[in-house]
XYZ file of N, CA and C in Angstrom:
414
model
N 48.877 146.075 88.566
C 50.265 146.449 88.703
C 50.943 146.316 87.352
N 51.769 147.258 86.992
C 52.482 147.268 85.724
C 53.917 146.804 85.935
N 54.350 145.898 85.072
C 55.729 145.416 85.163
C 56.625 146.335 84.359
N 57.689 146.797 84.976
C 58.645 147.688 84.317
C 59.788 146.843 83.789
N 60.090 147.011 82.517
C 61.174 146.258 81.899
C 62.214 147.233 81.385
N 63.469 146.954 81.681
C 64.546 147.804 81.182
C 64.731 147.559 79.696
N 65.208 148.562 79.000
C 65.484 148.455 77.567
C 66.523 147.349 77.328
N 66.247 146.465 76.404
C 67.205 145.429 76.042
C 67.133 144.188 76.906
N 66.179 144.080 77.787
C 66.135 142.907 78.649
C 64.983 141.968 78.280
N 64.548 142.011 77.037
C 63.488 141.104 76.595
C 63.986 139.669 76.602
N 63.074 138.737 76.644
C 63.426 137.327 76.587
C 63.874 137.008 75.167
N 65.155 136.920 74.965
C 65.713 136.712 73.632
C 65.334 135.361 73.044
N 64.975 134.397 73.888
C 64.612 133.073 73.405
C 63.353 133.063 72.558
N 62.535 134.082 72.652
C 61.301 134.112 71.879
C 61.438 134.928 70.597
N 62.615 135.451 70.322
C 62.803 136.333 69.178
C 63.366 135.658 67.941
N 63.610 134.397 68.004
C 64.153 133.716 66.841
C 64.749 132.379 67.215
N 65.372 131.752 66.237
C 65.899 130.409 66.405
C 67.338 130.375 65.934
N 68.161 129.623 66.617
C 69.553 129.447 66.220
C 69.762 127.998 65.818
N 70.345 127.792 64.651
C 70.696 126.439 64.227
C 72.202 126.378 64.046
N 72.763 125.227 64.356
C 74.203 125.036 64.244
C 74.441 123.909 63.239
N 75.176 124.209 62.195
C 75.436 123.243 61.130
C 76.353 122.130 61.606
N 76.203 120.969 60.992
C 77.056 119.831 61.306
C 78.534 120.198 61.167
N 78.854 120.969 60.134
C 80.244 121.349 59.879
C 80.859 122.164 61.005
N 80.048 122.943 61.686
C 80.540 123.732 62.816
C 80.947 122.811 63.953
N 80.087 121.870 64.281
C 80.391 120.919 65.355
C 81.590 120.058 64.958
N 81.674 119.680 63.690
C 82.796 118.882 63.196
C 84.119 119.609 63.408
N 84.169 120.873 63.032
C 85.408 121.646 63.185
C 85.789 121.820 64.652
N 84.812 122.109 65.478
C 85.093 122.296 66.909
C 85.645 120.997 67.500
N 85.015 119.873 67.197
C 85.461 118.578 67.722
C 86.858 118.233 67.208
N 87.114 118.507 65.937
C 88.417 118.228 65.324
C 89.527 119.002 66.036
N 89.315 120.274 66.221
C 90.338 121.099 66.870
C 90.505 120.742 68.344
N 89.408 120.465 69.027
C 89.480 120.095 70.447
C 90.237 118.786 70.633
N 89.953 117.800 69.798
C 90.629 116.504 69.905
C 92.119 116.643 69.590
N 92.431 117.464 68.621
C 93.826 117.653 68.221
C 94.670 118.348 69.265
N 94.042 119.045 70.200
C 94.764 119.734 71.266
C 95.200 118.807 72.393
N 94.736 117.572 72.390
C 95.025 116.647 73.488
C 96.410 116.021 73.288
N 97.202 116.035 74.348
C 98.521 115.411 74.324
C 98.345 113.914 74.082
N 99.117 113.378 73.156
C 99.039 111.960 72.826
C 98.308 111.693 71.526
N 97.642 112.719 70.983
C 96.970 112.583 69.688
C 97.925 113.111 68.620
N 98.339 112.215 67.746
C 99.230 112.628 66.660
C 98.432 113.282 65.527
N 97.313 112.661 65.173
C 96.495 113.164 64.071
C 95.115 112.550 64.172
N 94.204 113.082 63.378
C 92.862 112.521 63.277
C 92.678 111.968 61.880
N 91.920 110.882 61.794
C 91.631 110.262 60.514
C 92.546 109.086 60.252
N 92.025 108.105 59.550
C 92.845 106.962 59.148
C 93.771 107.407 58.035
N 94.715 106.598 57.693
C 95.632 106.930 56.603
C 94.899 107.223 55.314
N 93.878 106.420 55.012
C 93.099 106.615 53.791
C 92.342 107.941 53.830
N 91.684 108.220 54.959
C 90.922 109.468 55.069
C 91.836 110.675 54.965
N 93.016 110.575 55.547
C 93.964 111.689 55.480
C 94.459 111.892 54.057
N 94.685 110.790 53.324
C 95.128 110.889 51.937
C 94.053 111.518 51.055
N 92.811 111.088 51.256
C 91.698 111.656 50.495
C 91.548 113.139 50.823
N 91.682 113.490 52.106
C 91.600 114.892 52.513
C 92.675 115.728 51.858
N 93.882 115.204 51.775
C 94.986 115.925 51.128
C 94.693 116.103 49.640
N 94.169 115.069 48.999
C 93.817 115.146 47.582
C 92.735 116.196 47.355
N 91.695 116.206 48.203
C 90.615 117.193 48.083
C 91.146 118.607 48.234
N 92.109 118.776 49.121
C 92.678 120.100 49.365
C 93.397 120.626 48.123
N 93.968 119.718 47.331
C 94.735 120.110 46.143
C 93.856 120.392 44.933
N 92.634 119.855 44.936
C 91.725 120.042 43.806
C 90.998 121.371 43.977
N 91.016 122.227 42.948
C 90.287 123.497 43.069
C 88.812 123.257 43.365
N 88.301 123.929 44.396
C 86.909 123.786 44.788
C 86.637 122.533 45.591
N 87.685 121.814 45.957
C 87.519 120.560 46.675
C 87.311 120.727 48.163
N 87.396 121.942 48.656
C 87.203 122.184 50.084
C 88.503 122.061 50.842
N 88.434 122.404 52.108
C 89.641 122.389 52.928
C 90.034 120.984 53.320
N 89.056 120.071 53.463
C 89.367 118.710 53.839
C 90.004 118.610 55.213
N 89.899 119.659 56.008
C 90.632 119.747 57.254
C 89.975 119.106 58.448
N 88.931 118.333 58.273
C 88.275 117.731 59.432
C 88.087 116.225 59.260
N 88.967 115.601 58.498
C 88.866 114.150 58.330
C 89.035 113.476 59.686
N 88.367 112.353 59.845
C 88.432 111.625 61.103
C 87.353 112.019 62.093
N 86.439 112.891 61.688
C 85.354 113.323 62.575
C 84.030 113.189 61.842
N 83.081 112.520 62.490
C 81.714 112.435 61.972
C 80.790 112.864 63.102
N 79.795 113.653 62.766
C 78.857 114.116 63.792
C 77.423 113.926 63.322
N 76.539 113.814 64.298
C 75.098 113.872 64.069
C 74.598 114.968 64.984
N 73.982 115.980 64.396
C 73.530 117.130 65.172
C 72.016 117.220 65.106
N 71.400 117.242 66.283
C 69.965 117.448 66.386
C 69.692 118.867 66.854
N 68.477 119.109 67.300
C 68.130 120.450 67.769
C 68.809 120.808 69.078
N 68.979 119.813 69.967
C 69.550 120.092 71.283
C 70.713 119.182 71.651
N 70.964 118.145 70.846
C 71.995 117.170 71.178
C 72.856 116.854 69.970
N 74.033 116.312 70.255
C 74.918 115.870 69.190
C 75.667 114.619 69.623
N 76.024 113.791 68.657
C 76.852 112.610 68.876
C 78.050 112.733 67.939
N 79.215 112.313 68.427
C 80.458 112.523 67.686
C 81.250 111.223 67.613
N 81.757 110.914 66.424
C 82.653 109.779 66.210
C 84.004 110.328 65.762
N 85.075 109.877 66.409
C 86.421 110.326 66.092
C 87.298 109.137 65.737
N 88.157 109.324 64.769
C 89.152 108.332 64.383
C 90.505 108.993 64.626
N 91.275 108.484 65.602
C 92.527 109.142 65.948
C 93.734 108.242 65.719
N 94.878 108.889 65.571
C 96.168 108.220 65.549
C 96.894 108.690 66.800
N 97.255 107.729 67.648
C 97.903 108.053 68.919
C 99.417 108.061 68.759
N 100.081 108.802 69.640
C 101.537 108.811 69.693
C 102.001 107.532 70.388
N 103.066 106.916 69.880
C 103.617 105.726 70.508
C 104.085 106.058 71.925
N 103.812 105.155 72.854
C 104.245 105.338 74.230
C 103.163 105.906 75.131
N 102.125 106.460 74.559
C 101.012 106.996 75.340
C 100.087 105.861 75.772
N 99.451 106.023 76.893
C 98.465 105.045 77.363
C 97.163 105.348 76.620
N 96.814 104.496 75.696
C 95.712 104.779 74.780
C 94.378 105.015 75.499
N 93.989 104.212 76.485
C 92.726 104.515 77.175
C 92.738 105.895 77.850
N 93.889 106.320 78.369
C 93.989 107.650 78.979
C 93.858 108.754 77.935
N 94.492 108.540 76.780
C 94.382 109.521 75.689
C 92.937 109.610 75.220
N 92.296 108.455 75.049
C 90.896 108.444 74.600
C 89.998 109.164 75.602
N 90.211 108.945 76.885
C 89.391 109.610 77.904
C 89.634 111.124 77.892
N 90.890 111.524 77.733
C 91.206 112.955 77.677
C 90.574 113.605 76.446
N 90.610 112.894 75.318
C 89.974 113.407 74.095
C 88.477 113.553 74.329
N 87.865 112.523 74.885
C 86.419 112.540 75.138
C 86.046 113.734 76.013
N 86.763 113.926 77.107
C 86.462 115.032 78.023
C 86.666 116.394 77.357
N 87.749 116.533 76.607
C 88.046 117.809 75.932
C 86.997 118.138 74.877
N 86.621 117.144 74.087
C 85.632 117.361 73.023
C 84.271 117.709 73.624
N 83.857 116.970 74.638
C 82.560 117.247 75.259
C 82.543 118.662 75.833
N 83.549 119.010 76.606
C 83.583 120.327 77.239
C 83.590 121.449 76.204
N 84.391 121.296 75.171
C 84.518 122.359 74.162
C 83.254 122.505 73.320
N 82.710 121.389 72.841
C 81.504 121.451 72.007
C 80.330 121.996 72.816
N 80.161 121.518 74.039
C 79.035 122.002 74.849
C 79.184 123.483 75.171
N 80.406 123.912 75.494
C 80.624 125.329 75.827
C 80.381 126.229 74.613
N 80.869 125.830 73.461
C 80.786 126.695 72.287
C 79.433 126.668 71.585
N 78.714 125.543 71.681
C 77.466 125.420 70.923
C 76.213 125.401 71.785
N 76.351 125.025 73.045
C 75.181 124.864 73.893
C 74.466 123.545 73.671
N 74.962 122.732 72.744
C 74.378 121.415 72.499
C 74.848 120.440 73.568
N 74.007 119.481 73.917
C 74.409 118.420 74.828
C 75.085 117.325 74.006
N 76.299 116.964 74.376
C 77.003 115.878 73.701
C 76.592 114.579 74.388
N 75.886 113.724 73.656
C 75.367 112.494 74.250
C 76.360 111.347 74.181
N 77.285 111.393 73.223
C 78.330 110.376 73.156
C 79.475 110.837 72.276
N 80.672 110.363 72.623
C 81.858 110.565 71.804
C 82.510 109.195 71.664
N 82.401 108.628 70.477
C 82.992 107.329 70.189
C 84.362 107.548 69.555
N 85.357 106.835 70.069
C 86.726 107.026 69.596
C 87.272 105.709 69.073
N 87.766 105.742 67.842
C 88.445 104.596 67.249
C 89.913 104.981 67.071
N 90.798 104.214 67.641
C 92.234 104.451 67.467
C 92.659 103.571 66.291
N 92.974 104.205 65.170
C 93.242 103.457 63.945
C 94.722 103.181 63.717
N 95.592 103.870 64.457
C 97.026 103.680 64.237
C 97.796 104.291 65.400
N 99.067 103.955 65.451
C 99.986 104.536 66.423
C 101.163 105.104 65.647
N 101.492 106.344 65.922
C 102.637 107.009 65.272
C 103.898 106.600 66.000
N 104.773 105.874 65.297
C 106.041 105.439 65.865
C 107.075 106.563 65.736
N 108.012 106.642 66.660
C 108.994 107.728 66.618
C 109.835 107.769 65.346
N 110.117 106.602 64.760
C 110.990 106.583 63.586
C 110.238 106.620 62.258
N 108.911 106.724 62.299
C 108.135 106.814 61.060
C 108.298 108.196 60.457
N 108.423 108.226 59.132
C 108.498 109.516 58.449
C 107.140 110.176 58.475
N 107.152 111.494 58.531
C 105.898 112.253 58.484
C 105.321 112.184 57.088
N 104.004 112.055 57.013
C 103.324 112.132 55.729
C 103.214 113.593 55.341
N 102.730 113.855 54.152
C 102.594 115.224 53.701
C 101.492 115.963 54.437
N 100.597 115.206 55.076
C 99.515 115.821 55.818
C 100.064 116.355 57.137
N 99.721 117.597 57.460
C 100.215 118.211 58.689
C 99.550 117.618 59.897
N 100.278 117.650 61.017
C 99.754 117.214 62.302
C 98.633 118.152 62.723
N 97.702 117.637 63.506
C 96.596 118.455 64.025
C 97.172 119.578 64.854
N 96.634 120.778 64.640
C 97.081 121.924 65.448
C 96.002 122.352 66.383
């Protein structure tokens, strides 16, 4: 018996390999975490300052993902986030919302399994604090 295959329905998994760079996962996690209500910014004050400095130096890169570290394997990834929470928010609830948002977004966009998301809350943004020159996460 002969198997009939329609044009274009080959098993694409045998035609090549896809790799996802650490920087891709970093950007996705950064943007996903920043979308969560209660997150003022990502990165400690020092990391944000260094990121701003790098952005100003020609060829220094965008510096736009401070506060995120990732380890990416072939099928899994682990993510560490450093966040600044808004004053008045319940920090464990914000951390859980960030964790869920980052896992869902990274897994959906990359197909990688997120094995852990570690969150360090390094500061709380008080209502009367002046904004730094670094923009809030968008």
